[in-house]
Short mmCIF file of C-alpha atoms in Angstrom, two decimals:
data_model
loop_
_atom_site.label_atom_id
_atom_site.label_comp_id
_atom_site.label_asym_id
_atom_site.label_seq_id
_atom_site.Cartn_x
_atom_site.Cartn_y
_atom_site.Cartn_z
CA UNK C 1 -2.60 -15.36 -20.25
CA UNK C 2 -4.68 -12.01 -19.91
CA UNK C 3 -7.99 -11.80 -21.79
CA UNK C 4 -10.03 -8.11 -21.88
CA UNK C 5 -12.92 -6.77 -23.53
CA UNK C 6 -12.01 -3.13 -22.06
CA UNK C 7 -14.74 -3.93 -19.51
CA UNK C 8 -13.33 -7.07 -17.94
CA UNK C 9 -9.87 -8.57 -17.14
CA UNK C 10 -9.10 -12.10 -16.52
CA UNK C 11 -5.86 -13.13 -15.62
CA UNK C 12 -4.45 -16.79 -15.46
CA UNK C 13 -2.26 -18.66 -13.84
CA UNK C 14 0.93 -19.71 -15.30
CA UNK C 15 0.52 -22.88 -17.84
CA UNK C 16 2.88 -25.32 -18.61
CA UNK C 17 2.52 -25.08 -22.44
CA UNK C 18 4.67 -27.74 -23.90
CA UNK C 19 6.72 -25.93 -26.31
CA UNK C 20 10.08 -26.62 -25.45
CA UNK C 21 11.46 -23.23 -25.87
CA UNK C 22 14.43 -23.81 -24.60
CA UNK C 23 15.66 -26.34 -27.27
CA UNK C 24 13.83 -23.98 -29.85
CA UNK C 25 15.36 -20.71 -28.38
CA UNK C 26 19.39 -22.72 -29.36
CA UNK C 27 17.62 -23.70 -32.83
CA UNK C 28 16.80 -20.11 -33.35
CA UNK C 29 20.19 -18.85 -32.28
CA UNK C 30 21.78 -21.74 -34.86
CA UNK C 31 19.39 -20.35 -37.79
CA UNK C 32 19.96 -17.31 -37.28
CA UNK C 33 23.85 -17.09 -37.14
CA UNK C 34 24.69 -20.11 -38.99
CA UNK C 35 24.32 -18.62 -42.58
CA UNK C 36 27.12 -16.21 -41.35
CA UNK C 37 29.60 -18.70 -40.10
CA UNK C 38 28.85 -18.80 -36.98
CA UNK C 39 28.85 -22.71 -35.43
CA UNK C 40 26.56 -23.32 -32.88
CA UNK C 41 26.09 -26.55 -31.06
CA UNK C 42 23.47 -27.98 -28.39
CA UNK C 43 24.64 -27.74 -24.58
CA UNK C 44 23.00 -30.30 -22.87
CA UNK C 45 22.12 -30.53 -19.31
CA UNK C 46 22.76 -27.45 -17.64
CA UNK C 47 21.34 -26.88 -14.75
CA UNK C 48 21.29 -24.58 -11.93
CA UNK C 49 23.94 -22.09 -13.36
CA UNK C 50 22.30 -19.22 -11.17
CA UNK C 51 20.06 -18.20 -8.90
CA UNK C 52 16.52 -17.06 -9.39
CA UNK C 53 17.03 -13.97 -7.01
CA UNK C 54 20.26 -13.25 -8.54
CA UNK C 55 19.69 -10.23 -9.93
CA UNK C 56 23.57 -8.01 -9.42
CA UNK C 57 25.53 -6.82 -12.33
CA UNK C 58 27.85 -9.93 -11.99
CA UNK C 59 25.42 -12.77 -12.85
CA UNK C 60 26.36 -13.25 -16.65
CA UNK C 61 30.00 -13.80 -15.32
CA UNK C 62 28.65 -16.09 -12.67
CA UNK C 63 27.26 -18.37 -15.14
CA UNK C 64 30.56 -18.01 -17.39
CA UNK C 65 32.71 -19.44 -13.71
CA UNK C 66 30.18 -21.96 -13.67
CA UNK C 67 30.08 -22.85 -17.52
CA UNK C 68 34.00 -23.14 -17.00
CA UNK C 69 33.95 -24.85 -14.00
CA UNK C 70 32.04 -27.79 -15.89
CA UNK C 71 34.47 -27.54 -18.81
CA UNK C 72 31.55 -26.52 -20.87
CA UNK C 73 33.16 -23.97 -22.50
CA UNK C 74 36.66 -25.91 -23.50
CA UNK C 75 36.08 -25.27 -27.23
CA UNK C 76 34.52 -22.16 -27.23
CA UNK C 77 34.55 -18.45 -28.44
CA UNK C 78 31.86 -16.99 -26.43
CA UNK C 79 28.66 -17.41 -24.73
CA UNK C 80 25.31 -16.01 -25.04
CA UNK C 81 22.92 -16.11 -22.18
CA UNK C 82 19.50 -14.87 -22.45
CA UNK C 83 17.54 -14.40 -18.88
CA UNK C 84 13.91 -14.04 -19.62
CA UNK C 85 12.23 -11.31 -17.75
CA UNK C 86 8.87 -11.23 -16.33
CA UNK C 87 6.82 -8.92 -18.24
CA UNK C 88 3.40 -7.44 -18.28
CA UNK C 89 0.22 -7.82 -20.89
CA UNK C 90 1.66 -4.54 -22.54
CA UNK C 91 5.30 -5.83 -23.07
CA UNK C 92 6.59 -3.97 -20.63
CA UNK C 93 9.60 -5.45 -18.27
CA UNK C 94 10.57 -6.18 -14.86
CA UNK C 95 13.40 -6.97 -13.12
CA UNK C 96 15.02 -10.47 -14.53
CA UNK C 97 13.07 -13.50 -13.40
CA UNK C 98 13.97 -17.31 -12.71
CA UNK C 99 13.91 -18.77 -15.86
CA UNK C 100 16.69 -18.08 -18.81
CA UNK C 101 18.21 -20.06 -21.73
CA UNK C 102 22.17 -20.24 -22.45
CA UNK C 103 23.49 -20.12 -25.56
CA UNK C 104 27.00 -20.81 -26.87
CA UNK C 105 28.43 -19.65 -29.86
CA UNK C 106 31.48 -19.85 -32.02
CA UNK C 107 32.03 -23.04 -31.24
CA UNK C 108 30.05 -24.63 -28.38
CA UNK C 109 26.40 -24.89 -27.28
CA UNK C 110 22.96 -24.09 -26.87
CA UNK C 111 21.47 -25.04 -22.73
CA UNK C 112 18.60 -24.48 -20.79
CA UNK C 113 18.45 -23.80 -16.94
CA UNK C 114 16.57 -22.72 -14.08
CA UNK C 115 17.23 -22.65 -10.17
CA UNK C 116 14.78 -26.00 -10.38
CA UNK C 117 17.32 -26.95 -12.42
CA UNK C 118 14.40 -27.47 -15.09
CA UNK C 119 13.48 -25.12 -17.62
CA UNK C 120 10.10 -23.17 -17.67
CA UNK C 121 9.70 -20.90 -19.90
CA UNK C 122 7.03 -17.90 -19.76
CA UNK C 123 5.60 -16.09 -22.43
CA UNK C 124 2.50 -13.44 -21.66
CA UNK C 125 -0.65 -13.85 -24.10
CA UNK C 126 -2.60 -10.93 -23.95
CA UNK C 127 -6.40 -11.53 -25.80
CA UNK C 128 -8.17 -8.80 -26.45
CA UNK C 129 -11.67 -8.52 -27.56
CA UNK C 130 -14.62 -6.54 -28.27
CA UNK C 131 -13.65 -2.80 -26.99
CA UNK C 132 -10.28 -3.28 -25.85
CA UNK C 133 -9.43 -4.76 -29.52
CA UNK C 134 -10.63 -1.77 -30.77
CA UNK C 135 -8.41 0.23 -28.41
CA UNK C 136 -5.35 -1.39 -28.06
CA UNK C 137 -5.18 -3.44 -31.31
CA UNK C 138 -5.18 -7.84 -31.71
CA UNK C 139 -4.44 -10.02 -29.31
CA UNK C 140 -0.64 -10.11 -29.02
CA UNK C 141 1.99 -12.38 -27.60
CA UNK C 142 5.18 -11.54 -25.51
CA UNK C 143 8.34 -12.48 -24.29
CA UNK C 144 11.10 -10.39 -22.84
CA UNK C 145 14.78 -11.28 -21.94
CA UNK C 146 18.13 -9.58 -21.28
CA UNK C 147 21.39 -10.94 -23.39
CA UNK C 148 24.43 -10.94 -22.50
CA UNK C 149 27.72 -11.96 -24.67
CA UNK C 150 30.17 -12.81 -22.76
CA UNK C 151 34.20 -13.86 -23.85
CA UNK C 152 34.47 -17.98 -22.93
CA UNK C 153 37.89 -17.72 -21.95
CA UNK C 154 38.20 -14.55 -19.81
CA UNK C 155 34.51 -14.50 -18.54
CA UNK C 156 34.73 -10.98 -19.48
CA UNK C 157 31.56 -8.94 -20.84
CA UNK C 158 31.48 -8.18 -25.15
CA UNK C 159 28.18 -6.59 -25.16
CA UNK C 160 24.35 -6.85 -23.47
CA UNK C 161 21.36 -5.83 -25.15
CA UNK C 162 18.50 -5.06 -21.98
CA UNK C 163 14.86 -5.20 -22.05
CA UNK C 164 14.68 -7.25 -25.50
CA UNK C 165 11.05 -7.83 -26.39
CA UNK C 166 9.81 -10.09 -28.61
CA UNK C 167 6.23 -9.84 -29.69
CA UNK C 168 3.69 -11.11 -32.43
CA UNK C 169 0.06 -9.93 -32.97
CA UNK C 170 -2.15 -13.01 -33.94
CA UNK C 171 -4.33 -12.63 -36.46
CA UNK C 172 -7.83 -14.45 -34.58
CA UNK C 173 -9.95 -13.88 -31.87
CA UNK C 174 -9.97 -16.21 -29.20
CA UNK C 175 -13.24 -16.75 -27.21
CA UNK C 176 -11.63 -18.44 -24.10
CA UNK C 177 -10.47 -16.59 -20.89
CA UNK C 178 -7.42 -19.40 -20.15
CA UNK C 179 -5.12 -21.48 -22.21
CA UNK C 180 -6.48 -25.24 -20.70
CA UNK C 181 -10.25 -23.85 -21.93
CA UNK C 182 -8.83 -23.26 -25.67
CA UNK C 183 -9.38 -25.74 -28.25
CA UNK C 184 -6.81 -27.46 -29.74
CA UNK C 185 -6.40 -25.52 -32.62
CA UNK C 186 -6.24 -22.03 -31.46
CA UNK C 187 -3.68 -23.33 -29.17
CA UNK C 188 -2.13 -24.18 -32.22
CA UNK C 189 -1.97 -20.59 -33.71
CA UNK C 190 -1.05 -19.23 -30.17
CA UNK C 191 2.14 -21.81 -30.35
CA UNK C 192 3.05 -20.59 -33.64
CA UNK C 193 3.15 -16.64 -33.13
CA UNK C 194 4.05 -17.40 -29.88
CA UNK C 195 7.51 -19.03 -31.23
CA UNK C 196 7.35 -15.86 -33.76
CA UNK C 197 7.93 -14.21 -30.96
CA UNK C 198 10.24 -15.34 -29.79
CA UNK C 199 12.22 -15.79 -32.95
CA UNK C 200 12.11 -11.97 -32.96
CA UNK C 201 13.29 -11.27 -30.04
CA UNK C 202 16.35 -13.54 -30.40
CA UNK C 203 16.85 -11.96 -33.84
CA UNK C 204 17.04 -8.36 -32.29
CA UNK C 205 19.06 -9.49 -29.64
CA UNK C 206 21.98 -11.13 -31.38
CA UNK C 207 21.06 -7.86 -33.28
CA UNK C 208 22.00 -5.63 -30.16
CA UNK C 209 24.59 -7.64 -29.45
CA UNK C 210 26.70 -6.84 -32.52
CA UNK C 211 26.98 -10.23 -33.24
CA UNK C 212 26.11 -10.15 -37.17
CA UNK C 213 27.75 -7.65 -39.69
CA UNK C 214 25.98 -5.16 -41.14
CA UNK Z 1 -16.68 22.65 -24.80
CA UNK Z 2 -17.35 19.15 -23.90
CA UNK Z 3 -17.53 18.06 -28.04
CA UNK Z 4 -13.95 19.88 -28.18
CA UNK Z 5 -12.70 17.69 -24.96
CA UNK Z 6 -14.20 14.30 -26.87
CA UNK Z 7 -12.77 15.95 -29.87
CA UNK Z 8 -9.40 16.11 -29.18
CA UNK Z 9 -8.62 12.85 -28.37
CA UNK Z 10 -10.55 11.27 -31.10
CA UNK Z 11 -8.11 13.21 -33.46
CA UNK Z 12 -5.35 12.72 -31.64
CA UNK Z 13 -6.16 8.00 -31.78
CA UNK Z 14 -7.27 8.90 -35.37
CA UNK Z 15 -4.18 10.25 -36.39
CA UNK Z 16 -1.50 8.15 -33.96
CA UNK Z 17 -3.36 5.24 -35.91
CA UNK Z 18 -2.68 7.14 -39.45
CA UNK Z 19 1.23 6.88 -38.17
CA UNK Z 20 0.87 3.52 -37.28
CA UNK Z 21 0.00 1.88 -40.29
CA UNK Z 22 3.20 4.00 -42.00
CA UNK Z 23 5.69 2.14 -39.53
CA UNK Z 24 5.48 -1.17 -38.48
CA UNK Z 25 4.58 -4.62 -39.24
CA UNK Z 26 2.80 -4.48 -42.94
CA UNK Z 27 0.87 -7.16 -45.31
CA UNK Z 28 2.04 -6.62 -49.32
CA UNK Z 29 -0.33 -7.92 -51.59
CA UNK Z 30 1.67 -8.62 -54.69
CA UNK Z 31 0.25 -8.72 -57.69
CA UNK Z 32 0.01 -11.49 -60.16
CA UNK Z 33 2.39 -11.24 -62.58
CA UNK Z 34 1.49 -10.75 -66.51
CA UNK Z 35 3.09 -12.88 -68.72
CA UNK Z 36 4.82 -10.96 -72.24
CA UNK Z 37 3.26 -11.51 -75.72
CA UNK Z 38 6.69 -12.59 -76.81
CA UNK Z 39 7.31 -16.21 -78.13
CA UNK Z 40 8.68 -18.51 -75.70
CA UNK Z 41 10.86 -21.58 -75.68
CA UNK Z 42 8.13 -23.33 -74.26
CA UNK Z 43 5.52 -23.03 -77.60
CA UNK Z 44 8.28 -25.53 -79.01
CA UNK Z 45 5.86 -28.33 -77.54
CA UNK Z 46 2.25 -29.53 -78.80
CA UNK Z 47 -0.65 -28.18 -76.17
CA UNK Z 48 -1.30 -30.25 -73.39
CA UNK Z 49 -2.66 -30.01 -69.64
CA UNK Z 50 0.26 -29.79 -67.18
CA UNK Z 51 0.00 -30.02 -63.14
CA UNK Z 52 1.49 -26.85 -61.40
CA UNK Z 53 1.97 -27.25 -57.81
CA UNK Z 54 2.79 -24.72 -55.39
CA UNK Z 55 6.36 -24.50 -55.05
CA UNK Z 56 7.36 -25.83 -51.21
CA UNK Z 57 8.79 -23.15 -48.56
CA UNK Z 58 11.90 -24.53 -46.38
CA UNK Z 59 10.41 -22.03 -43.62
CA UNK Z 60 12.12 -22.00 -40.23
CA UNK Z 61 11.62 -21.88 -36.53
CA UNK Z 62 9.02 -19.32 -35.67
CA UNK Z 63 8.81 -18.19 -39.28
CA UNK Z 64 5.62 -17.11 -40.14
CA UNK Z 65 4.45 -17.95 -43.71
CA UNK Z 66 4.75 -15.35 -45.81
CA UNK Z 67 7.24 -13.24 -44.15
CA UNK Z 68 10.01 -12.38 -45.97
CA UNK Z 69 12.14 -9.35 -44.46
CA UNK Z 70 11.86 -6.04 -42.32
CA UNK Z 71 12.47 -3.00 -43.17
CA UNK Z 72 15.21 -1.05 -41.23
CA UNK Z 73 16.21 2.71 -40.71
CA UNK Z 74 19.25 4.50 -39.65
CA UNK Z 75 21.30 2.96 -36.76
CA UNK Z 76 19.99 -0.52 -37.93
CA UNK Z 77 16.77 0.21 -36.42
CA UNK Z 78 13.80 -2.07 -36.99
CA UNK Z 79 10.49 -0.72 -39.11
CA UNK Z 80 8.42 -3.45 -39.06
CA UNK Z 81 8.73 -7.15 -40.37
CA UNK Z 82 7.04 -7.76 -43.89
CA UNK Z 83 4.71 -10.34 -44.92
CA UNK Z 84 3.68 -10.87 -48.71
CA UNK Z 85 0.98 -12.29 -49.72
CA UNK Z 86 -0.47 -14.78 -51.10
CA UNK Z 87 2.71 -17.23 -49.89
CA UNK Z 88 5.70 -17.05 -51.80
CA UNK Z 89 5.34 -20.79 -52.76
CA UNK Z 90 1.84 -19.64 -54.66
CA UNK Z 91 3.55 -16.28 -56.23
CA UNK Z 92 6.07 -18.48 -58.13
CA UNK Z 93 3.74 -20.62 -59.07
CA UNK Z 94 0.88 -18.91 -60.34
CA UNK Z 95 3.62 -17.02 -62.53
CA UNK Z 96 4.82 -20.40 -63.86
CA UNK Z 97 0.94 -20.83 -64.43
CA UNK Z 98 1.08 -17.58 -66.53
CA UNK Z 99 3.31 -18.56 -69.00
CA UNK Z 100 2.66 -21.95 -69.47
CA UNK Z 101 -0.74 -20.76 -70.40
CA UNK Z 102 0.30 -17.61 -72.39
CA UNK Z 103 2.03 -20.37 -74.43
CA UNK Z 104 -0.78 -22.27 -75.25
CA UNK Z 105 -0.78 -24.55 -72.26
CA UNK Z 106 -3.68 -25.76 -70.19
CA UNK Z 107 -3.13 -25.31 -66.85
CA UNK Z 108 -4.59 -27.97 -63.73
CA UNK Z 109 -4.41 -31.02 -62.62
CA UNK Z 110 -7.39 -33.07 -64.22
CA UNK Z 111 -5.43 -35.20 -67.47
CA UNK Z 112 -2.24 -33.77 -66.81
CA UNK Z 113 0.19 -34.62 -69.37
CA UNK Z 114 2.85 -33.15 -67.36
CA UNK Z 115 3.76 -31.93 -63.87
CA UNK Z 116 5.38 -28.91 -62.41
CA UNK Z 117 6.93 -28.19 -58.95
CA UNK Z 118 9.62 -27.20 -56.95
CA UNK Z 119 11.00 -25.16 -53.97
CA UNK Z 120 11.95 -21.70 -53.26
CA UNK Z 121 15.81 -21.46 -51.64
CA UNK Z 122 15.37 -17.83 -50.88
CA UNK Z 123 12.59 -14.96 -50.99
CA UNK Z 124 13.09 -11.92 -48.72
CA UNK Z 125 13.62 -9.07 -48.83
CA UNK Z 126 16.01 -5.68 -47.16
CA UNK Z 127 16.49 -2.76 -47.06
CA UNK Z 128 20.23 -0.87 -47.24
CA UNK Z 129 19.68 3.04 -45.81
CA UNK Z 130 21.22 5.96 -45.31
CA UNK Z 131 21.00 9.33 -44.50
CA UNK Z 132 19.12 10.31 -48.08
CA UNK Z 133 17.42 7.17 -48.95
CA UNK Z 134 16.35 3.44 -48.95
CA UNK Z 135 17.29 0.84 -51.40
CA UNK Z 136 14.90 -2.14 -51.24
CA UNK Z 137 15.97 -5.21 -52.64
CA UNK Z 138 14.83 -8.52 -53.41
CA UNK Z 139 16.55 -11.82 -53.61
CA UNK Z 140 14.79 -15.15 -54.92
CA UNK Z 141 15.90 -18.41 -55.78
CA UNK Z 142 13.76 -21.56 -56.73
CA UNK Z 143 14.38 -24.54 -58.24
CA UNK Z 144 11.64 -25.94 -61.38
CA UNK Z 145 10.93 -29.81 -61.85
CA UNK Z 146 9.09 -30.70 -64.76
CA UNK Z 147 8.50 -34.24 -65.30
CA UNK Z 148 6.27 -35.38 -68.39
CA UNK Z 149 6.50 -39.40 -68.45
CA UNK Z 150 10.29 -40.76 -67.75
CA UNK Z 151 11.13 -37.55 -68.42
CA UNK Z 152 12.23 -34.85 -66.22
CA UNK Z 153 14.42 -31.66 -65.73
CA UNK Z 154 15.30 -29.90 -62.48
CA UNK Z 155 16.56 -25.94 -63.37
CA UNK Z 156 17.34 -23.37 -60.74
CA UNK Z 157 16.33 -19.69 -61.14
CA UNK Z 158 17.44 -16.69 -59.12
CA UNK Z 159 16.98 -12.60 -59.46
CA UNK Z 160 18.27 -9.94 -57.59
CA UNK Z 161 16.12 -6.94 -57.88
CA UNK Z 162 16.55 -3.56 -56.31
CA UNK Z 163 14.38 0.25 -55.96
CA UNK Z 164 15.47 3.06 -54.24
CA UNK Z 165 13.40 5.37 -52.56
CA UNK Z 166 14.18 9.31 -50.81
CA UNK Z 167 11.00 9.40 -49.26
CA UNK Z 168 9.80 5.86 -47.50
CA UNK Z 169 9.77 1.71 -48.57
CA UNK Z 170 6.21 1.77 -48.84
CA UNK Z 171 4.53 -1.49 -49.38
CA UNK Z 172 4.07 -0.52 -52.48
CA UNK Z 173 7.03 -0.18 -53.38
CA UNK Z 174 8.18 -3.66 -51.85
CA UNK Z 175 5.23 -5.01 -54.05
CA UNK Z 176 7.23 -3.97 -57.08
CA UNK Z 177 9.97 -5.06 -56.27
CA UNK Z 178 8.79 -8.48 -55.60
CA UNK Z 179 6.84 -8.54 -58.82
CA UNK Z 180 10.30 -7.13 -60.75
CA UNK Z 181 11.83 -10.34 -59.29
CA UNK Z 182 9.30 -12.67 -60.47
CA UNK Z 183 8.97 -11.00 -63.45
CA UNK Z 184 12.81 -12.17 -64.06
CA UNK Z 185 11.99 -15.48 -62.80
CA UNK Z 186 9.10 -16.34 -64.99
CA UNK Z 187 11.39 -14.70 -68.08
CA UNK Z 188 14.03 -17.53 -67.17
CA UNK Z 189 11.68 -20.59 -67.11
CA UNK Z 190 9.99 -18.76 -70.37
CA UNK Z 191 13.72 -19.01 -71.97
CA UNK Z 192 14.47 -22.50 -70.75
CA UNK Z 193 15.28 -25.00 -73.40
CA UNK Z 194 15.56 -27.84 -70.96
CA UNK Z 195 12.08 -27.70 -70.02
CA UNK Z 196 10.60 -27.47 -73.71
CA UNK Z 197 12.80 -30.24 -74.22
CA UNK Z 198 10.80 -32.37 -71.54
CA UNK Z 199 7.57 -30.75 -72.65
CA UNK Z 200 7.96 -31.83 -76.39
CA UNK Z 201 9.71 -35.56 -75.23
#
């Protein structure tokens, strides 16, 4: 979380939030492509699939070998991975970071994994106030991921969408400078645009990806 | 010299900001819709005071209330994400509210004779483009209860709507669209013989 006024900047460490956006990332992905056929169903346990300094080309096909290895993938079309990026107050992206969700589609499963083999999501909540409000606009909240779509059986690539952002402006001011000094109930809206956001950003990405009909 | 160096970038915010709110995220306030002077189906029934509750929203995972579709461009591009208001739940019902009362109903919950709710299947909105214009259109589906005693009757509505535009889906024009869908909602549950069936039993 970053909070300005356009004089002063506080930034804060990392929170564990409590959202479970993992399972809610796979609930998105089965909303979203379910009223077009699609069948999506919950992976459970995956773990470890790749490294958090993995960062070549090859990675999405990495996690495919490893998918098949655990015969995770024996009743599947293809698989969607999203890798969450780090990103900065302003949305903008870096290279891909630890944590990143797995989806499968047409058939098979929704995971979550990290190196720690646990997942932690990230999203950035930028708060702006007084002068930087007026400059920049409401507070907003962000997350950013790559996707990839890859075939189940051959490993090989469909399609990737890069640098997917996901971002909701919420509609309040918030008075405190980290998420543990917020009340309950603004943590409450934050959750909720916060989960907008990403529902956007998974909505653009199976966008990118081709993977509705237009 | 120095007011033209302020100057210039005050215009230049000022009008970025003008662009802004044309593209992007948008609020539509729709208006409340007007019910006709024509006699309805449901004057069959002696006056009473009937309940109208808001009709529920199924909603979603990181669905905002309210928000009901984007607009897009060429190449599938997104143009911001729209939001009506008030909540689609509310729209419906204060249009049920119209004309129950524009047929001689009371309308609230105090001695209600009679109560009215429901749920909304599907209200959104999208836009199909191409190179010379945008066609906004408008899908809803609800489904009515009206219970008066042992009585009651469950009816499903839906409208399709559509406006086309060669310049830009304002929010305006979303606005009328909405209403133009509602407006064919409220003339179903006007027309419905099932419900001044339960109204007059």
């Amino acid at each position: 979380m970053e909070s300005s006024d356009g004089l002063h900047t506080t930034k804060s460490p990392r929170a564990a939030a409590g959202w479970d956006t993992g399972a809610k990332a796979g609930k998105l992905v089965s909303e979203l492509l379910t009223p077009s056929g699609t069948r999506v169903v919950p992976l459970d346990d995956v773990a470890g699939l790749v490294a958090a300094d993995d960062t070549g080309p090859e990675w999405p096909h990495r996690v495919w070998e490893r998918l098949r290895a655990a015969h995770r993938l024996d009743d599947t079309d293809a698989v969607l991975v999203l890798r969450q990026n780090a990103i900065d107050s302003m949305g903008r992206q870096y290279s891909p970071a630890a944590d990143f969700l797995t989806t499968g589609l047409l058939g098979l499963a929704y995971g979550a994994a990290t190196r720690e083999d646990r997942f932690q999501p990230s999203f950035i909540l930028a708060v702006h106030q007084g002068f930087q409000a007026f400059m920049v606009g409401p507070s907003r909240c962000s997350i950013g991921f790559d996707a990839r779509l890859v075939d189940a059986r051959s490993g090989r690539l469909l399609s990737q969408a890069d640098g997917v952002l996901g971002q909701e402006s919420l509609p309040k001011t918030f008075q405190a400078e980290t998420l543990t000094e917020m009340p309950e109930q603004d943590r409450q809206v934050v959750e909720t645009y916060c989960i907008a956001a990403l529902r956007r950003g998974i909505s653009q990405a199976i966008n990118d990806l081709d993977l509705v009909a237009h | 010299m120095r007011f033209a160096r302020l100057a210039l970038p005050l215009l230049l915010m000022i009008s970025l900001a003008g662009c802004a709110s044309a593209v992007g995220d948008i609020v539509v306030p729709v208006p409340p819709h007007v019910a006709a002077t024509t006699p309805s189906a449901l004057s069959a029934a002696a006056p009473m005071t009937i309940d109208v509750r808001d009709l529920r929203e199924a909603g979603g995972t990181g669905v905002l209330p309210g928000r009901i579709g984007e607009r897009k461009t060429i190449g599938d591009l997104s143009m911001g994400l729209v939001t009506v208001t008030p909540l689609p739940g509310r729209i419906v019902s204060n249009a049920l509210k119209a004309e129950l009362r524009a047929a001689g109903y009371r309308v609230g919950a105090d001695g209600a004779s009679a109560v009215i709710g429901g749920g909304i299947q599907q209200f959104e909105i999208h836009t199909d483009v191409t190179a010379l214009y945008w066609d906004v259109i408008g899908t809803t589906a609800v489904s009515v209860t009206v219970t008066k005693g042992a009585l009651s009757t469950t009816n499903h509505y839906t409208a399709t709507c559509k406006e086309r535009t060669y310049v830009w889906p304002s929010g305006d024009l979303i606005a009328r669209v909405v209403g133009t869908c509602i407006d064919d909602i409220a003339r179903q549950f006007r027309a419905d013989t099932k419900v001044a069936q339960v109204l007059r039993g």
